Coordinates of C-alpha atoms in Angstrom, one line a residue:
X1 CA 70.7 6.1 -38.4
X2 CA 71.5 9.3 -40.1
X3 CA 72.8 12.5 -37.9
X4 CA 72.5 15.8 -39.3
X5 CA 76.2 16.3 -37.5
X6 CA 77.5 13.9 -39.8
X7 CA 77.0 16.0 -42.9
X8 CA 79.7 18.2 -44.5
X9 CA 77.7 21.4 -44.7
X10 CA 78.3 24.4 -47.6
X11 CA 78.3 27.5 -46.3
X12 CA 75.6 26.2 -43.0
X13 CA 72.8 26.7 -45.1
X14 CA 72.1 22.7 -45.2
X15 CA 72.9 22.9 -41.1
X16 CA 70.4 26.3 -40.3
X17 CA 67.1 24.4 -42.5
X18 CA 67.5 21.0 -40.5
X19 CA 67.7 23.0 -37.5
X20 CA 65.2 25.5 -37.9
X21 CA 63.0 22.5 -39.5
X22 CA 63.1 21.3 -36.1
X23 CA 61.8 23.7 -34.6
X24 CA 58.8 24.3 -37.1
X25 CA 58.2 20.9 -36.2
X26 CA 58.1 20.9 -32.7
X27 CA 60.8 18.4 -32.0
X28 CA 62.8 20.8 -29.5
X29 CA 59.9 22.0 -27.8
X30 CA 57.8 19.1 -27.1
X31 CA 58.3 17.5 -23.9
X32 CA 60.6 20.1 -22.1
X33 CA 59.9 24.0 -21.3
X34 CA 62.3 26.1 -24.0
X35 CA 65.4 27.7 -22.3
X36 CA 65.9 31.5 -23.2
X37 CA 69.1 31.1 -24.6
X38 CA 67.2 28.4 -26.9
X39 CA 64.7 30.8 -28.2
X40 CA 67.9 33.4 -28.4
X41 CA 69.6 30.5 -31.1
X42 CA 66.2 30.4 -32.7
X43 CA 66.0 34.0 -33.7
X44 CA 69.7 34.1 -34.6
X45 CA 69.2 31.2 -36.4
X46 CA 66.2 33.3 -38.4
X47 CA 68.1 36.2 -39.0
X48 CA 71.0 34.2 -39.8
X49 CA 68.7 32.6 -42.9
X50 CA 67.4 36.1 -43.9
X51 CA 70.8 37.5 -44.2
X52 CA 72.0 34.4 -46.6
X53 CA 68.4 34.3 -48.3
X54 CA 68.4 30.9 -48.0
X55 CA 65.7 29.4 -50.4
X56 CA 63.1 27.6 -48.4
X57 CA 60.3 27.7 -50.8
X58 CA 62.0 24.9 -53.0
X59 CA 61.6 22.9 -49.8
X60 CA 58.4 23.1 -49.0
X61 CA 56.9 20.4 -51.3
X62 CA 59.4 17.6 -49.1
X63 CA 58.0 19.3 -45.5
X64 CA 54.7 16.8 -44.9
X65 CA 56.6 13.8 -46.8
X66 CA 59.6 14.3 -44.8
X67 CA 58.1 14.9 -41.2
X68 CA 59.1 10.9 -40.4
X69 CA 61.8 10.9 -42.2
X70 CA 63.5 13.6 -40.5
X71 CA 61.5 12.8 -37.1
X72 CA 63.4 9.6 -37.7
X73 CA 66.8 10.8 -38.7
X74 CA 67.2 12.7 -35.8
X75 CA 67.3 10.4 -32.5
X76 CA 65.9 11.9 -29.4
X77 CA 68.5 14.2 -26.5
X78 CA 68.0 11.9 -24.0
X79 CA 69.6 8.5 -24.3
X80 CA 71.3 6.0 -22.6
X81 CA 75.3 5.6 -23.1
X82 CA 76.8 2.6 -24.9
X83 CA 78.0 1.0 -21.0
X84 CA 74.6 2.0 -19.5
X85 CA 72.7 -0.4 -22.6
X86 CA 74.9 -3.2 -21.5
X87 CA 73.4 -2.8 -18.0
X88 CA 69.8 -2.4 -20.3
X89 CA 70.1 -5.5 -22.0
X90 CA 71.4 -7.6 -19.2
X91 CA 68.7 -6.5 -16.8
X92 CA 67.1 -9.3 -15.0
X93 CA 63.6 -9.7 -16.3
X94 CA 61.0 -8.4 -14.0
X95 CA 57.6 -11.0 -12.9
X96 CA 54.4 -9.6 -12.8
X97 CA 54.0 -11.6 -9.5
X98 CA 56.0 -8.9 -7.9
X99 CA 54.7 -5.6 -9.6
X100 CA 56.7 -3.6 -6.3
X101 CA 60.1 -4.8 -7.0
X102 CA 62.3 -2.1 -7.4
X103 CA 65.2 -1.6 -10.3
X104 CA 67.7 0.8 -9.5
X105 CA 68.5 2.4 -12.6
X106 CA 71.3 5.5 -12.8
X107 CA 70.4 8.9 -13.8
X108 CA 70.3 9.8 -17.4
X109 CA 72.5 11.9 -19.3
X110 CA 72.1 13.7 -22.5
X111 CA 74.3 13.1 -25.2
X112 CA 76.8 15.7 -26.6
X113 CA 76.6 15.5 -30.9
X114 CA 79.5 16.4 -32.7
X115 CA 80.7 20.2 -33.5
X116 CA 79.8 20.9 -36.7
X117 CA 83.1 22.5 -38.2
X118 CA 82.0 24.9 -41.0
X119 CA 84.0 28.1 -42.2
X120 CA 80.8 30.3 -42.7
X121 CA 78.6 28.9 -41.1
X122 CA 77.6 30.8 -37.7
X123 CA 79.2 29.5 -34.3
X124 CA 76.0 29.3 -32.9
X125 CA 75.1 26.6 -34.8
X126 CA 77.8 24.2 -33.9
X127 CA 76.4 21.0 -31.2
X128 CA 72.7 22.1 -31.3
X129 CA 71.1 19.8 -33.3
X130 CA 70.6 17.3 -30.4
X131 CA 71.3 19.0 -27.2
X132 CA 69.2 22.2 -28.0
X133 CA 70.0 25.4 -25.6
X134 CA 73.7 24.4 -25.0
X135 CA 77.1 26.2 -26.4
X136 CA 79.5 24.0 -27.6
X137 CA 82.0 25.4 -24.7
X138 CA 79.3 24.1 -22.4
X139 CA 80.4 20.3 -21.1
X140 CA 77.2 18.2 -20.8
X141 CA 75.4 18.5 -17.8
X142 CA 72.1 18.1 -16.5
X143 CA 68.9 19.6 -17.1
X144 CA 68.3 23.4 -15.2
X145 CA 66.4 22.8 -11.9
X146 CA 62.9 23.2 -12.0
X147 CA 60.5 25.5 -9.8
X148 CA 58.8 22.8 -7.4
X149 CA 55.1 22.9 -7.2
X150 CA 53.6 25.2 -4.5
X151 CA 51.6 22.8 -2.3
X152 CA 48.0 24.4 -3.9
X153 CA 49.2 22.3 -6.9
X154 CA 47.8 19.3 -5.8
X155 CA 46.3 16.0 -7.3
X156 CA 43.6 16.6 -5.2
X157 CA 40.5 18.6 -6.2
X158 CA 40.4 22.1 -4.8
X159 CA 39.4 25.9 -6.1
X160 CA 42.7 27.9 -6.5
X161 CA 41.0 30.6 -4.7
X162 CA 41.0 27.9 -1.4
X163 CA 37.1 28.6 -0.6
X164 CA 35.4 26.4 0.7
X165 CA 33.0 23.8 -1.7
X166 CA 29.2 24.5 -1.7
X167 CA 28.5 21.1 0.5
X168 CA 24.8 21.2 -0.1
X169 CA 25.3 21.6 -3.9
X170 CA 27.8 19.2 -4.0
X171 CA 26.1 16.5 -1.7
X172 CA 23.0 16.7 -4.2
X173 CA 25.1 16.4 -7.0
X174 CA 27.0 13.3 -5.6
X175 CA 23.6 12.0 -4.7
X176 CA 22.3 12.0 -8.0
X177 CA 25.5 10.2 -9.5
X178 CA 24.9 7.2 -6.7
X179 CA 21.4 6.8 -8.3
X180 CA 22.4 6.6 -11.9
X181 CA 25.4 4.6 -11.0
X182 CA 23.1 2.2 -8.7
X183 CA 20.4 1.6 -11.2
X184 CA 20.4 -2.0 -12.7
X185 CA 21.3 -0.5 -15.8
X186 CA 23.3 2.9 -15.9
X187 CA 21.4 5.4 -18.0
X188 CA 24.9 6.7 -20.2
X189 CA 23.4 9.5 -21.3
X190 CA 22.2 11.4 -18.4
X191 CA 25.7 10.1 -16.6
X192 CA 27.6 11.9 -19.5
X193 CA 25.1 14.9 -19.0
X194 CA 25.8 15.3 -15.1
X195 CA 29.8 14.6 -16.2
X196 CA 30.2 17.5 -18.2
X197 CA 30.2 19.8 -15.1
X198 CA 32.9 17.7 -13.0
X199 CA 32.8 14.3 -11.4
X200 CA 32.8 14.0 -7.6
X201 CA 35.5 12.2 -7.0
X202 CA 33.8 9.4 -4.9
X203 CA 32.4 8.1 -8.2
X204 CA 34.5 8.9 -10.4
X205 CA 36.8 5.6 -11.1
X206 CA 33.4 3.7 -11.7
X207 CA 32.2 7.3 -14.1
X208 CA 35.0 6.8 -16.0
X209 CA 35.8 3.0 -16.6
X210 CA 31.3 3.2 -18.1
X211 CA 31.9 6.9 -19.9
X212 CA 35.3 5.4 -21.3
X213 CA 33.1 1.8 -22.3
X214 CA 35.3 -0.6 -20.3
X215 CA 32.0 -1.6 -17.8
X216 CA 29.1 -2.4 -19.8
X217 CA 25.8 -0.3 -18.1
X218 CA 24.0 -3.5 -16.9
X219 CA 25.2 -3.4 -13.2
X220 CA 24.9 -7.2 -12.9
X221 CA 27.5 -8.1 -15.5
X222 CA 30.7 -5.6 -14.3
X223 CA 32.0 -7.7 -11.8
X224 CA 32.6 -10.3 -14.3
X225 CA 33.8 -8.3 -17.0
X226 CA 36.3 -6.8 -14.8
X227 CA 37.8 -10.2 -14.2
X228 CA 37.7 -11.1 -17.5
X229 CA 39.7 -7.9 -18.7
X230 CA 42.2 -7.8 -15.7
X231 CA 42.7 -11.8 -16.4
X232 CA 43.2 -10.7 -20.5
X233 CA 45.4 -8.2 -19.5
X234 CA 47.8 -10.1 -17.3
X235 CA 47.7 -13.0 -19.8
X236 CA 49.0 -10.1 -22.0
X237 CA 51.7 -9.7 -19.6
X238 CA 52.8 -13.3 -19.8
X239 CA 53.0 -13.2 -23.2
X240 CA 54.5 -11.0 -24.6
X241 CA 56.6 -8.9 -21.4
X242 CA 59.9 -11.1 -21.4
X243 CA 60.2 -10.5 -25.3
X244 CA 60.9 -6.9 -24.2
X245 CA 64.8 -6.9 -24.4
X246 CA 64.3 -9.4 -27.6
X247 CA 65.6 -7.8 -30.9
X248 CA 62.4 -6.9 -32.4
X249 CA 60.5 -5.0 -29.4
X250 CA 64.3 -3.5 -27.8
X251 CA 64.4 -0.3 -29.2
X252 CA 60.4 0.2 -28.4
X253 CA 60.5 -0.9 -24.3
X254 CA 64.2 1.4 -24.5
X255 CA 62.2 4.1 -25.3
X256 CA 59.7 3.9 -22.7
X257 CA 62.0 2.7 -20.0
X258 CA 64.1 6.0 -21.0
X259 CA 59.9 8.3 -21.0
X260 CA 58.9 6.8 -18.0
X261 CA 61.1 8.9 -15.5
X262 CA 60.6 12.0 -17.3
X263 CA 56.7 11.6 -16.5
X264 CA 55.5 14.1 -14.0
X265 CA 58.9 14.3 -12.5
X266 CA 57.3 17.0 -9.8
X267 CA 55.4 14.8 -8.6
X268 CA 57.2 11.9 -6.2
X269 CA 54.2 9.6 -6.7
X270 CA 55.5 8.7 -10.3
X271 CA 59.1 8.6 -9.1
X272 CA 58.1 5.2 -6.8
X273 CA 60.2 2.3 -9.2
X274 CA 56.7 0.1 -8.7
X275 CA 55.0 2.7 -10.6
X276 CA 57.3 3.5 -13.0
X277 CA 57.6 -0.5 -13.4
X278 CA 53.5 -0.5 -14.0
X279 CA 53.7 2.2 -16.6
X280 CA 56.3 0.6 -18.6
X281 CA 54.0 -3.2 -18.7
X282 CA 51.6 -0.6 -19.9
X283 CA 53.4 1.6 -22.7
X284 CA 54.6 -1.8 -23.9
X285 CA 51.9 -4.2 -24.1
X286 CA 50.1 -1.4 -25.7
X287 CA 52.8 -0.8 -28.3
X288 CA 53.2 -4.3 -29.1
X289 CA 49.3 -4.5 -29.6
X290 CA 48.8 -1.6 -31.6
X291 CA 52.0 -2.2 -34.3
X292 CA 50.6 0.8 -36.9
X293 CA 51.5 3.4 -34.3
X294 CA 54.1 1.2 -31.8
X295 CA 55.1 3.4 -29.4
X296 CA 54.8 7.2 -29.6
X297 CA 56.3 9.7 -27.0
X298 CA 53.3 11.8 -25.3
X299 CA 51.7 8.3 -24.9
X300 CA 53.0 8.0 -21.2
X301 CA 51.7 11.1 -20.4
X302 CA 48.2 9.5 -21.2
X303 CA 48.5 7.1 -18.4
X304 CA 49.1 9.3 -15.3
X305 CA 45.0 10.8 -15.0
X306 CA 43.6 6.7 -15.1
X307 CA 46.3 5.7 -12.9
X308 CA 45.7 8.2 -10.3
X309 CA 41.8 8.1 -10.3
X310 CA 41.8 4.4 -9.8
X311 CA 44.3 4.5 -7.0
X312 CA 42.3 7.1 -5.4
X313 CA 39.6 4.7 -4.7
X314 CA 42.0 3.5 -2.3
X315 CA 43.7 7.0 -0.9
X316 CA 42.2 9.4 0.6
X317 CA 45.3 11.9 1.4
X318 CA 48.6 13.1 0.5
X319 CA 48.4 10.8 -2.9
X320 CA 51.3 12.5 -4.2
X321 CA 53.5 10.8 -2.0
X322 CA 51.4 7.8 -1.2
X323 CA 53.4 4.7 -1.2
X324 CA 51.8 2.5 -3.9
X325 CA 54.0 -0.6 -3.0
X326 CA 52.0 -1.1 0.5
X327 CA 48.7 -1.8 -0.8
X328 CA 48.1 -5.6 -1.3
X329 CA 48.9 -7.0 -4.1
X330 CA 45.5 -7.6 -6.0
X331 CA 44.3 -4.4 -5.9
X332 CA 48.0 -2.9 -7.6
X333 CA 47.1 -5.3 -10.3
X334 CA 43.2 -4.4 -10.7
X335 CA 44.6 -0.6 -10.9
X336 CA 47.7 -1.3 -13.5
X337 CA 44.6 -3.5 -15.8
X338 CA 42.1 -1.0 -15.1
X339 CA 44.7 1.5 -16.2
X340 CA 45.6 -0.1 -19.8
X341 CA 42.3 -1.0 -20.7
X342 CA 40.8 2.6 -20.2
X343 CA 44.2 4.2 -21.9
X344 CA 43.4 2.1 -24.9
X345 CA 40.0 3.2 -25.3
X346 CA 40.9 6.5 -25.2
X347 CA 43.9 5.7 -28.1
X348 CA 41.4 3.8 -29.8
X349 CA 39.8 7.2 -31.0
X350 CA 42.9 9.6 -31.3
X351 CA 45.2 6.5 -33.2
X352 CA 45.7 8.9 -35.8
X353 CA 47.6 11.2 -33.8
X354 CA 50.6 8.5 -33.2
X355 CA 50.9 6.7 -36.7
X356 CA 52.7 7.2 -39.1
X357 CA 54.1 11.1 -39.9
X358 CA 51.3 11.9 -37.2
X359 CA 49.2 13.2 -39.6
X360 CA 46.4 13.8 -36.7
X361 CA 48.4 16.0 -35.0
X362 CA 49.6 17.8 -38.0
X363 CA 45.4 18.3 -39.0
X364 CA 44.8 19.4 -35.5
X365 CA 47.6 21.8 -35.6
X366 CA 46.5 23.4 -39.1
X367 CA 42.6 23.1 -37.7
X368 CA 43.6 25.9 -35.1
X369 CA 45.4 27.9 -36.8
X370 CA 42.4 28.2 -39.3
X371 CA 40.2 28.6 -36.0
X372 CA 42.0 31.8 -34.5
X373 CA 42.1 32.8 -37.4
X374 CA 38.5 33.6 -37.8
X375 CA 38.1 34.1 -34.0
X376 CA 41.1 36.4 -33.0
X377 CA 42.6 38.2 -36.1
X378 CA 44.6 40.3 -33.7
X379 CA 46.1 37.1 -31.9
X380 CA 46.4 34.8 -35.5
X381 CA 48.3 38.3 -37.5
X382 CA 50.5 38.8 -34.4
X383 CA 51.8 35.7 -34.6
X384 CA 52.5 35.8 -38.8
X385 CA 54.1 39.6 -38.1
X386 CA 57.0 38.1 -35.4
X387 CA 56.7 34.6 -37.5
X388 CA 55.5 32.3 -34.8
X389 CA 54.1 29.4 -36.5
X390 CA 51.9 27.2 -34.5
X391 CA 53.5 23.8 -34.9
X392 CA 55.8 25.1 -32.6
X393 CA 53.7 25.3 -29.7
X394 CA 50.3 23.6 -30.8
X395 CA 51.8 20.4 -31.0
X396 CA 52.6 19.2 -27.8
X397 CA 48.8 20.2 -26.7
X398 CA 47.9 18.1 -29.4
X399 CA 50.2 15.1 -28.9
X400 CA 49.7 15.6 -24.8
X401 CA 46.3 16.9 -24.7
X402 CA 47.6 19.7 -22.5
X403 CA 48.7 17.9 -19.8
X404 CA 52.1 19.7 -19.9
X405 CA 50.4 22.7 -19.7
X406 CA 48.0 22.2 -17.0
X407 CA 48.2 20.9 -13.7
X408 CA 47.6 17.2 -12.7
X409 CA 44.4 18.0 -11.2
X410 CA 43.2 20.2 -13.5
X411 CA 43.6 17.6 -16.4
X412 CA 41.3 15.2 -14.0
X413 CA 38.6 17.4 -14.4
X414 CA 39.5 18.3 -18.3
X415 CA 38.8 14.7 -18.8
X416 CA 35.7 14.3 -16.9
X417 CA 34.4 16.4 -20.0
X418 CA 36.0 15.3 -22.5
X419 CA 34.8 11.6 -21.2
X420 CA 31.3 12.8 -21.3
X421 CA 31.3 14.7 -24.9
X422 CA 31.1 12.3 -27.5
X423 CA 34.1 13.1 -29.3
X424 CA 35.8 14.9 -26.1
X425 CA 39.2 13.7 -27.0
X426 CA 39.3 14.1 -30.7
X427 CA 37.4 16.8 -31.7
X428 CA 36.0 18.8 -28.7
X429 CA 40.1 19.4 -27.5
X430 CA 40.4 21.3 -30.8
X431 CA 38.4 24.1 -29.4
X432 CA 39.8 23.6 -25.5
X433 CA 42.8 24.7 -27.3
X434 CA 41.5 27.7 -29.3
X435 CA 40.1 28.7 -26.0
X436 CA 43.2 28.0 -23.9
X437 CA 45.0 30.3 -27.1
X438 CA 42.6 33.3 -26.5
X439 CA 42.6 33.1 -22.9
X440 CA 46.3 34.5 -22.8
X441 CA 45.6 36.8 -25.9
X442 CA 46.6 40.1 -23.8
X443 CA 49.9 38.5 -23.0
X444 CA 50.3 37.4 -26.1
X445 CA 49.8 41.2 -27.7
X446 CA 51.7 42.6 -25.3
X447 CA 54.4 40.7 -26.2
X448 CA 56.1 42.1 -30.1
X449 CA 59.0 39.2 -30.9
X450 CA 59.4 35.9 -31.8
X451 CA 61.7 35.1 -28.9
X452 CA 59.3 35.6 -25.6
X453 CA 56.3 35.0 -27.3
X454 CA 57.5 31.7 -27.6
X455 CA 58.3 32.0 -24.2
X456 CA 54.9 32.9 -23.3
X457 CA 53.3 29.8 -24.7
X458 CA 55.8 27.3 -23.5
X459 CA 55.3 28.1 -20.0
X460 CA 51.9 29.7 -19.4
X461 CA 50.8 30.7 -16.2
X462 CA 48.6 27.9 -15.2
X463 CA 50.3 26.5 -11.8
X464 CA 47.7 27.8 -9.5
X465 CA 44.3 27.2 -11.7
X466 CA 42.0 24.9 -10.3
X467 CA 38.2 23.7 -10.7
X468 CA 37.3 27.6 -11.4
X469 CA 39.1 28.1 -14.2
X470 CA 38.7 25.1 -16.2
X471 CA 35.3 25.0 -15.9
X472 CA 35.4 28.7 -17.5
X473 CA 38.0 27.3 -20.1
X474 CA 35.5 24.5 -21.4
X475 CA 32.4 27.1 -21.2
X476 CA 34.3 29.1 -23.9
X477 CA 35.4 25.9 -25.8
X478 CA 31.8 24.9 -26.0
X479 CA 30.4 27.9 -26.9
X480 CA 33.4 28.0 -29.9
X481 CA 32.0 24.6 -30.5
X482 CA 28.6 26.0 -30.9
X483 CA 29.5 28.6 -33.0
X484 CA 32.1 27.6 -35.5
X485 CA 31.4 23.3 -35.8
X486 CA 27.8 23.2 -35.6
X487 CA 27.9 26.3 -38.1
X488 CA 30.6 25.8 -40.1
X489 CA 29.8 29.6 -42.2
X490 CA 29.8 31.4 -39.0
X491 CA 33.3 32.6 -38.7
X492 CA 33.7 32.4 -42.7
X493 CA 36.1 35.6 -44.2

């Protein structure tokens, strides 16, 4: 596996266009807020290729062909060390029979690359390629401490302005999903109708396993297709789990078993080892099921929102820190089987995203910058003046559907739309985005470098927002929707 440490460099020119390559591509920023003194290497990094007029237009016919290749070249921050693999490999192999066994496993470090010795090359550019925001004089330690969660950041559904629900309005509402659920045969239509506003959570594991098409709509036939999936799915399990440390499938179940800690890691629900021991049975057998894509990072992220609405069938408070290990033992696996099926319908129509060179993403990405700009000028010629390019922020919405930039909760009730639109998560998100864009567009104007408006977009303001605000989020995305895909001309320069 190639480094880009390991190459003698001329003059850094080779050194600052693989490192500011990553950044167009959204490598760096992906799963981890930017640091300042990040975006500060960033702009020297910019100036730096100014200054040495550093031809990039002779690259850009390798940029699309070379997105995996490079992805691929470049192996990701956070890794285990060559004694911690040993303990990896030699693991003892975990049963499904006891899916609340716990595996100690040792805090991760991130891996220190090689200085890059260079005469003119900038020192700034020295040992950043894969532990981005460090100095070289820095010695490896971990990640800055995050701010914790105020307790209104909750899984639970609640308005950030704390008033109380309208209980009569409400009542009716969950009234009228018990009918349509209740009938002999679910009428999908009007259920997706009644969806798009919110779920009540009392129905909504059963709204989502028919929206998503795991229960068929004839009432009399879910109980037996649930045992028939669960049974499928744990036959999965025996199949194909213990190859996990085998040769072919190692570097895949590394991966996730190096993900799955870094999933909500606010949140001390996902820190339980039997839940981090159900996610990684799911990232796998869905990775060694779905070979075109394998296992992409943003996938485990895709997990959490099934996970917790089928457990809250069976937790009423305080799920954050519920302790999943003392339910019984039936209904952990009907929640982990529940889990993967749903997931998979929901990769089924967004594979595109994860195979190979992620060309979905990269379409999504390109679709919005055409979008704001024929929306928001202002916002789309503010970003080309300080040279923000949207890759750089607009992936990880893509590749995580926003959950790293919205609260648990409020991506529960993203998804109860998106589950009732037709194409909620492959098209309609598209405009969620544009509208998610627009809402920050004073900040953004406000705002006149490349430096904090990247900033800005990697750690919007979004910590308190609640029912209230989504639901005004997907008002503006529908009526972008309405506007720009149902008349294509509208918006047209």
């Amino acid at each position: 596996m190639l480094n880009p440490c390991d190459f003698e460099f001329i003059n850094g020119s080779f050194c600052v266009y693989l490192f500011d390559l990553r950044i167009r591509l959204g490598q760096m920023c992906l799963f981890d807020r930017v640091a300042p003194q990040e975006l500060t290497l960033v702009s020297s990094v910019r100036r730096y290729l100014k200054e040495t007029k550093l031809n990039l237009n002779n690259l850009k016919t390798k940029k699309a062909s070379s997105f995996h290749e490079f992805a691929r070249s470049t192996n990701d921050a956070w890794d285990i060390d060559d004694e911690e693999e040993e303990d990896f490999l030699s693991a003892p192999r975990l049963t499904v029979a006891t899916p609340a066994s716990t595996a100690l496993r040792r805090p991760r470090t991130l891996r220190t690359s090689p200085t890059v010795k260079t005469a003119s090359a900038p020192q700034f550019v020295t040992c950043m390629f894969l532990c981005p925001g460090r100095s070289c004089h820095q010695k490896q330690q971990s990640l800055p401490a995050r701010p914790v969660i105020p307790l209104v950041a909750r899984i639970s559904d609640q308005n950030s302005s704390g008033a109380p629900p309208m209980t009569i309005r409400e009542k009716s509402r969950l009234d009228k999903f018990r009918q349509l659920l209740s009938s002999p045969s679910a009428d999908l239509d009007a259920l997706r109708k009644h969806s798009w506003s919110g779920i009540p959570r009392e129905v909504r594991p059963v709204t989502w396993r028919l929206l998503s098409g795991y229960l068929p709509a004839n009432t009399e036939r879910r109980e037996q297709v649930l045992q028939r999936k669960r049974e499928e799915y744990f036959g999965f399990i025996e199949q194909y789990y213990d190859s996990r440390t085998d040769e072919p499938h190692r570097d895949t179940y590394r991966q996730i078993h190096i993900d799955i800690p870094r999933t909500n890691p606010l949140i001390p629900l996902f820190q339980q080892p039997a839940v981090q021991e159900v996610f990684e049975r799911i990232l796998f057998i869905w990775a060694i099921r779905h070979p075109a894509s394998g296992y992409v990072q943003g996938i485990n992220d895709l997990v959490t929102p099934f996970f917790v609405v089928f457990l809250s069938e069976f937790v009423e408070d305080d799920m954050e820190n519920f302790d999943v290990a003392a339910l019984p033992l039936e209904t952990q696996r009907n929640i982990e089987a529940d889990s993967f099926w749903c997931m998979s319908k929901l990769l089924d129509g967004i594979q595109d995203n994860y195979t190979f060179a992620q060309p979905g993403i990269q379409n999504k990405v390109k679709a919005l910058e055409e979008l704001i700009g024929r929306i928001d000028e202002d916002v789309h010629l503010h970003f080309c003046r300080y040279e923000v390019e949207y890759l750089q922020f607009a992936f990880r919405w893509m590749n995580n559907l926003l959950m790293r930039e919205l609260p648990l909760r409020c991506t529960i009730r993203l998804w109860d739309t998106y589950q009732a639109e037709s194409e909620g998560f492959s098209h309609f998100h598209l405009y969620v985005c544009a509208a998610f864009l627009i809402k920050w567009r004073k900040d953004i104007l406000s705002i006149a470098d490349f430096q904090g408006l990247l900033m800005l977009l990697q750690n919007l303001p979004t910590i308190h927002w609640g029912n209230e605000e989504v639901g005004l989020l997907l008002a503006e995305a529908y009526r972008l929707k309405y506007m720009f895909a149902d008349a294509p001309s509208h918006y047209k320069r």
